[in-house]
Short mmCIF file of C-alpha atoms and ligand atoms in Angstrom, two decimals:
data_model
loop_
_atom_site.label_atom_id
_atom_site.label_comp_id
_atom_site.label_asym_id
_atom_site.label_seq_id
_atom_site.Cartn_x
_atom_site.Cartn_y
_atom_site.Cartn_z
CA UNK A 17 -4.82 29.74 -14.80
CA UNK A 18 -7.77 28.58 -16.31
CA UNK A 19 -9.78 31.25 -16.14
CA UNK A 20 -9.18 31.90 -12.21
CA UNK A 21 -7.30 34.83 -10.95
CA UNK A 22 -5.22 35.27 -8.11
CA UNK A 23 -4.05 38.09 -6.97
CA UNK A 24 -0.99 38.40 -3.86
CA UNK A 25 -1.02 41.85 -1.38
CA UNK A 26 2.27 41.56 0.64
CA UNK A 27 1.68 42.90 3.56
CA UNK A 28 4.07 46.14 4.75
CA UNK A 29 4.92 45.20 8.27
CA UNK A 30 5.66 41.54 8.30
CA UNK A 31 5.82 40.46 4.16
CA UNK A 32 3.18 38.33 4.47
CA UNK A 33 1.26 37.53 1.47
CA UNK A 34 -2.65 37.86 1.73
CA UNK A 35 -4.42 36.89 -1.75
CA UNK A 36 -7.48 37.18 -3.71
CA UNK A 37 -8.99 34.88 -5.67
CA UNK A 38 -11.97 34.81 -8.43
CA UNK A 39 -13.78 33.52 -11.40
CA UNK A 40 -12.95 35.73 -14.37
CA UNK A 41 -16.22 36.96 -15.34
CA UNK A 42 -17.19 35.86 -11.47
CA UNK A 43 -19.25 38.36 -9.43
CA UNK A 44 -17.62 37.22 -5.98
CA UNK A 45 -13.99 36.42 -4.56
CA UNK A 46 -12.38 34.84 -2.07
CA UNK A 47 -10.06 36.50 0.14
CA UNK A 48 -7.09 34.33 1.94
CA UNK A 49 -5.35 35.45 5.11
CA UNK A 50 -6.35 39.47 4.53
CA UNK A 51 -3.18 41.30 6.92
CA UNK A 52 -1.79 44.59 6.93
CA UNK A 53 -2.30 44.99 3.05
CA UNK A 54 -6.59 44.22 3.78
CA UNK A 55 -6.78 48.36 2.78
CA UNK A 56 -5.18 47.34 -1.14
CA UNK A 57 -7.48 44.18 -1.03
CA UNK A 58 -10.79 46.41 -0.44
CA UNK A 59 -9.86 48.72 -3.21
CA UNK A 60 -8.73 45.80 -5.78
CA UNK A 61 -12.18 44.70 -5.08
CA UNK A 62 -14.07 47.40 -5.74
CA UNK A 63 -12.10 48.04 -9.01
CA UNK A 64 -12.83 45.21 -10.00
CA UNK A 65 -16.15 44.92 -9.18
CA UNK A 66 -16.36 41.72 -6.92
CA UNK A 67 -18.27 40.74 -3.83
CA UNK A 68 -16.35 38.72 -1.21
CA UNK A 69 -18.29 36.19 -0.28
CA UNK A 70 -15.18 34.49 2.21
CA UNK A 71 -12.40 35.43 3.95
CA UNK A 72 -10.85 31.96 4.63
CA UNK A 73 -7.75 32.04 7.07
CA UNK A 74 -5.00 29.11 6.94
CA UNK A 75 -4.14 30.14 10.58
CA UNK A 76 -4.56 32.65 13.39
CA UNK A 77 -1.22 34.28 13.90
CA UNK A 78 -1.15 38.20 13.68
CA UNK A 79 0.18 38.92 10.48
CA UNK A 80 -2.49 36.83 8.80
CA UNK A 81 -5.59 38.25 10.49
CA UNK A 82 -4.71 41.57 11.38
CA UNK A 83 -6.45 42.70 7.96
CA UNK A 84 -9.47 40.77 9.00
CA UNK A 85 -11.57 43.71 10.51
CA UNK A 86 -10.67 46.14 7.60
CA UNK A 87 -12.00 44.10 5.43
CA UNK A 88 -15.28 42.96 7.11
CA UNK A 89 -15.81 46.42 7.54
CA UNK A 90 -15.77 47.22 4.32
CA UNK A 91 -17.44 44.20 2.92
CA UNK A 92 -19.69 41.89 5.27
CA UNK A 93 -17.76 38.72 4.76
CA UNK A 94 -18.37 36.13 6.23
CA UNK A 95 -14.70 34.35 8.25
CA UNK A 96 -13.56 30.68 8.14
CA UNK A 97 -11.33 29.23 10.84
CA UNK A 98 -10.43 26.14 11.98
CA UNK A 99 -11.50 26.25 15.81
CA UNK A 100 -7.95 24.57 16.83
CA UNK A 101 -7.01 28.20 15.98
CA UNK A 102 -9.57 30.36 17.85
CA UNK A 103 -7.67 30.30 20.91
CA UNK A 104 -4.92 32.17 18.96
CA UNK A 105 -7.77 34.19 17.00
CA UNK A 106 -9.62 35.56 20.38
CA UNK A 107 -5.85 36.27 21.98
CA UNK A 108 -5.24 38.86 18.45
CA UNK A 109 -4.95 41.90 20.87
CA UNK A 110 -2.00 40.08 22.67
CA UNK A 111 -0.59 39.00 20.02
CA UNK A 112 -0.77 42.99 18.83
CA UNK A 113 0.93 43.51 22.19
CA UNK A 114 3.61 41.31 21.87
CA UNK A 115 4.88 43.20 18.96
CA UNK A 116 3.94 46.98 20.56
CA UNK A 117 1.08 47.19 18.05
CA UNK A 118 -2.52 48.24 18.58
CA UNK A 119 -5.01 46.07 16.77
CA UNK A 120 -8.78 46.38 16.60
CA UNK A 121 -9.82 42.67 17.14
CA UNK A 122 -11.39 40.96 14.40
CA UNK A 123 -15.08 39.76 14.90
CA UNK A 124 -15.54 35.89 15.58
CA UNK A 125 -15.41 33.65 13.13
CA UNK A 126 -19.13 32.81 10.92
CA UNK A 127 -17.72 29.68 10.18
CA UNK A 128 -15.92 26.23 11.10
CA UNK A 129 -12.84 24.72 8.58
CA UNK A 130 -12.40 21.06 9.25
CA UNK A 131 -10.19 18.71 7.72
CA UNK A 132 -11.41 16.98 4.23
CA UNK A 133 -13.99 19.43 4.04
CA UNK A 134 -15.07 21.01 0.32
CA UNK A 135 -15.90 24.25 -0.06
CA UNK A 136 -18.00 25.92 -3.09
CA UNK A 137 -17.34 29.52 -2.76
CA UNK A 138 -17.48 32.20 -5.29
CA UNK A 139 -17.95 29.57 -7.38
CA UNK A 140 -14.55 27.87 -6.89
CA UNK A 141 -13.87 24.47 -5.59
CA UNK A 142 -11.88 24.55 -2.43
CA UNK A 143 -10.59 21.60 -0.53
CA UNK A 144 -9.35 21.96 3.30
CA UNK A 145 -6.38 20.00 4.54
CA UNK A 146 -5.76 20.38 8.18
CA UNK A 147 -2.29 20.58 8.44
CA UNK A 148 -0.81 21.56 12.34
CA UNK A 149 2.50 22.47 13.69
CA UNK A 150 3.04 25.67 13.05
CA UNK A 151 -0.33 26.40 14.63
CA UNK A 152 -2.82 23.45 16.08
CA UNK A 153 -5.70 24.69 13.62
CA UNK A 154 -3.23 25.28 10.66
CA UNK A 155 -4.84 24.60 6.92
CA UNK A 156 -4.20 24.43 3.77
CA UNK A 157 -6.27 25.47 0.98
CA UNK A 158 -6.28 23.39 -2.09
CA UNK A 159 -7.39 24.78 -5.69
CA UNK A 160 -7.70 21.64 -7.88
CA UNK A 161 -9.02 22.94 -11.07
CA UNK A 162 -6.42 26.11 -10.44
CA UNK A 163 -3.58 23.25 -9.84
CA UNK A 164 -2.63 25.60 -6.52
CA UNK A 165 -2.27 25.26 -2.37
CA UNK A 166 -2.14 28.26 -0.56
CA UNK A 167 -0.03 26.60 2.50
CA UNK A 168 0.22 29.79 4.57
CA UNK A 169 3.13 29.19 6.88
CA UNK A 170 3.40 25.34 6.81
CA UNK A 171 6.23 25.18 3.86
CA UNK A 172 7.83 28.12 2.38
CA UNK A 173 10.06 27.59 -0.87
CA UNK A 174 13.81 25.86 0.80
CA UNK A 175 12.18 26.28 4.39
CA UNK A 176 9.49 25.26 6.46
CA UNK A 177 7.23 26.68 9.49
CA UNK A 178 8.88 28.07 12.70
CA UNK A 179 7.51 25.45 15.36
CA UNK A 180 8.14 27.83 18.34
CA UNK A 181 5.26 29.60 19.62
CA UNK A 182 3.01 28.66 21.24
CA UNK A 183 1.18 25.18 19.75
CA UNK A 184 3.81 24.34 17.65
CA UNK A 185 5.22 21.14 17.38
CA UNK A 186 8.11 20.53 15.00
CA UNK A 187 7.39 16.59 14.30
CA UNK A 188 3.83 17.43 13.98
CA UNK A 189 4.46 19.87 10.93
CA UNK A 190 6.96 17.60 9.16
CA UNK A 191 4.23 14.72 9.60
CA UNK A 192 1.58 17.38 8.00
CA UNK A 193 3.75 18.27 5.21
CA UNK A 194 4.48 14.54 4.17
CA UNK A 195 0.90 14.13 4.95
CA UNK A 196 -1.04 16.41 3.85
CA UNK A 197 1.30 18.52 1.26
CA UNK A 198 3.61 16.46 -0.74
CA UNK A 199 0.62 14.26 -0.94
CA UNK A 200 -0.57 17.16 -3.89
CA UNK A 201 0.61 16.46 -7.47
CA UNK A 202 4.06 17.31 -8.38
CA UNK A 203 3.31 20.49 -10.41
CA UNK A 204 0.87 22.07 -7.91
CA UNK A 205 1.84 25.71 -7.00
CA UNK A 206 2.47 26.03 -3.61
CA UNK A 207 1.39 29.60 -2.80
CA UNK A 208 2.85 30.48 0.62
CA UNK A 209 2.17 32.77 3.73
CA UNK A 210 5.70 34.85 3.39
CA UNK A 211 8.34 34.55 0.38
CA UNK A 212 7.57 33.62 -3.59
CA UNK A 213 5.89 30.43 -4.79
CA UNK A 214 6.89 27.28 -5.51
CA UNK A 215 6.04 23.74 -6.11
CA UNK A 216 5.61 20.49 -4.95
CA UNK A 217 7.90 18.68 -7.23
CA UNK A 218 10.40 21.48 -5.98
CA UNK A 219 10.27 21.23 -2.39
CA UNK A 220 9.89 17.37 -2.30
CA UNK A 221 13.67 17.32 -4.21
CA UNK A 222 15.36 19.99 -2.69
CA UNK A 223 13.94 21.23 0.75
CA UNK A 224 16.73 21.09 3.41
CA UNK A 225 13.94 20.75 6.37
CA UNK A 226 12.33 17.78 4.63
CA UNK A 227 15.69 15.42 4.04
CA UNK A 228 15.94 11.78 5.68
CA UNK A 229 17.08 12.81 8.70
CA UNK A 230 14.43 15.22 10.12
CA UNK A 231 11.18 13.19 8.92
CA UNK A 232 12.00 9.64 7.54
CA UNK A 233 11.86 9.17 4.33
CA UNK A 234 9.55 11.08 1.85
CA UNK A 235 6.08 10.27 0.79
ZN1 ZN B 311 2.19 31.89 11.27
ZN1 ZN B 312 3.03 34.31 8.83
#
């Protein structure tokens, strides 16, 4: 999409879709939520020739950081999180635990996401949308020029976030997706955390989670 790749790594273990994005012609890349597939990422990037100047994480749950060492290893980016997520983020080895894996824990975080913030990295436009519920320091990460929202695990196409574990909050997350993602034009791609894309325009028409009854009306 005009002129901006984006590549998706699903991850083995959990499906969970890490992605890389770029400038054609670009030099540097972004990485988003880097899990079990990091190893694929690393090599995509050296094929292609591309520094990653980011790794950029919509939330600190396992399957979306457990790629994060990997890939600082093997190329000195710098992380983003929101700090309403480093609680989760320091706790990775539990988290590990929890599901009888062994992790090596990711270094801290370089840097702070915040809500409303703009990004310039790798020489793409990024705006951050906090967007909690399924994790208190849940974002989303909003491509303008690219017409695209990677929305991790906040909406998934005919289903939303699990509000279960620990932090979430079930009105919260329906609040952030009226809020803070059906707020986004009706054609943007909604690129999501586990499953295949969708849209906007989609989800606000046909979205079981996000009928009268659970949020109020629409936005
Ligand atoms: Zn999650
Ligand atoms: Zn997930």
């Amino acid at each position: 999409v005009n002129g901006i790749r984006i590549r998706t790594f699903v991850s083995p273990g959990f499906g969970q879709n890490g992605y890389l994005v770029w400038r054609d012609n670009g030099q540097s890349a972004l990485a988003i939520d880097p899990g079990a597939a990091a190893p694929a990422m690393a090599d995509a990037l050296a094929d292609e020739g591309l520094w990653l100047e980011a790794i950029l994480l919509t939330h600190a749950h396992l399957d979306h950081i457990e790629g994060v060492a990997t890939l600082v290893d093997r190329t000195g980016a710098r992380i983003w999180l929101h700090p309403a997520d480093r609680p989760l983020y320091d706790a990775a080895g539990q988290q590990a635990a929890a599901f009888g894996l062994r992790l090596t824990p990711p270094p801290a975080p370089d840097e702070a996401l915040a809500d409303g913030q703009r990004l310039n990295l790798a020489g793409l436009d990024i705006e951050v949308r906090h967007a909690p519920g399924h994790s208190p320091g849940h974002v989303i990460l909003v491509l303008e020029e690219a017409g695209v929202a990677f929305v991790g695990d906040v909406v998934f196409q005919g289903s939303i976030g699990r509000t279960d574990l620990p932090g979430g909050n079930f009105q919260q997350l329906i609040a952030s997706i009226r809020g803070q993602v059906l707020t986004l034009d009706a054609s943007c791609r909604l690129l999501p955390g586990h499953g295949p894309e969708t849209d906007v325009g989609h989800e606000r028409a046909t979205n079981p989670f996000l009928a009268a009854q659970y949020g109020g009306g629409l936005a």
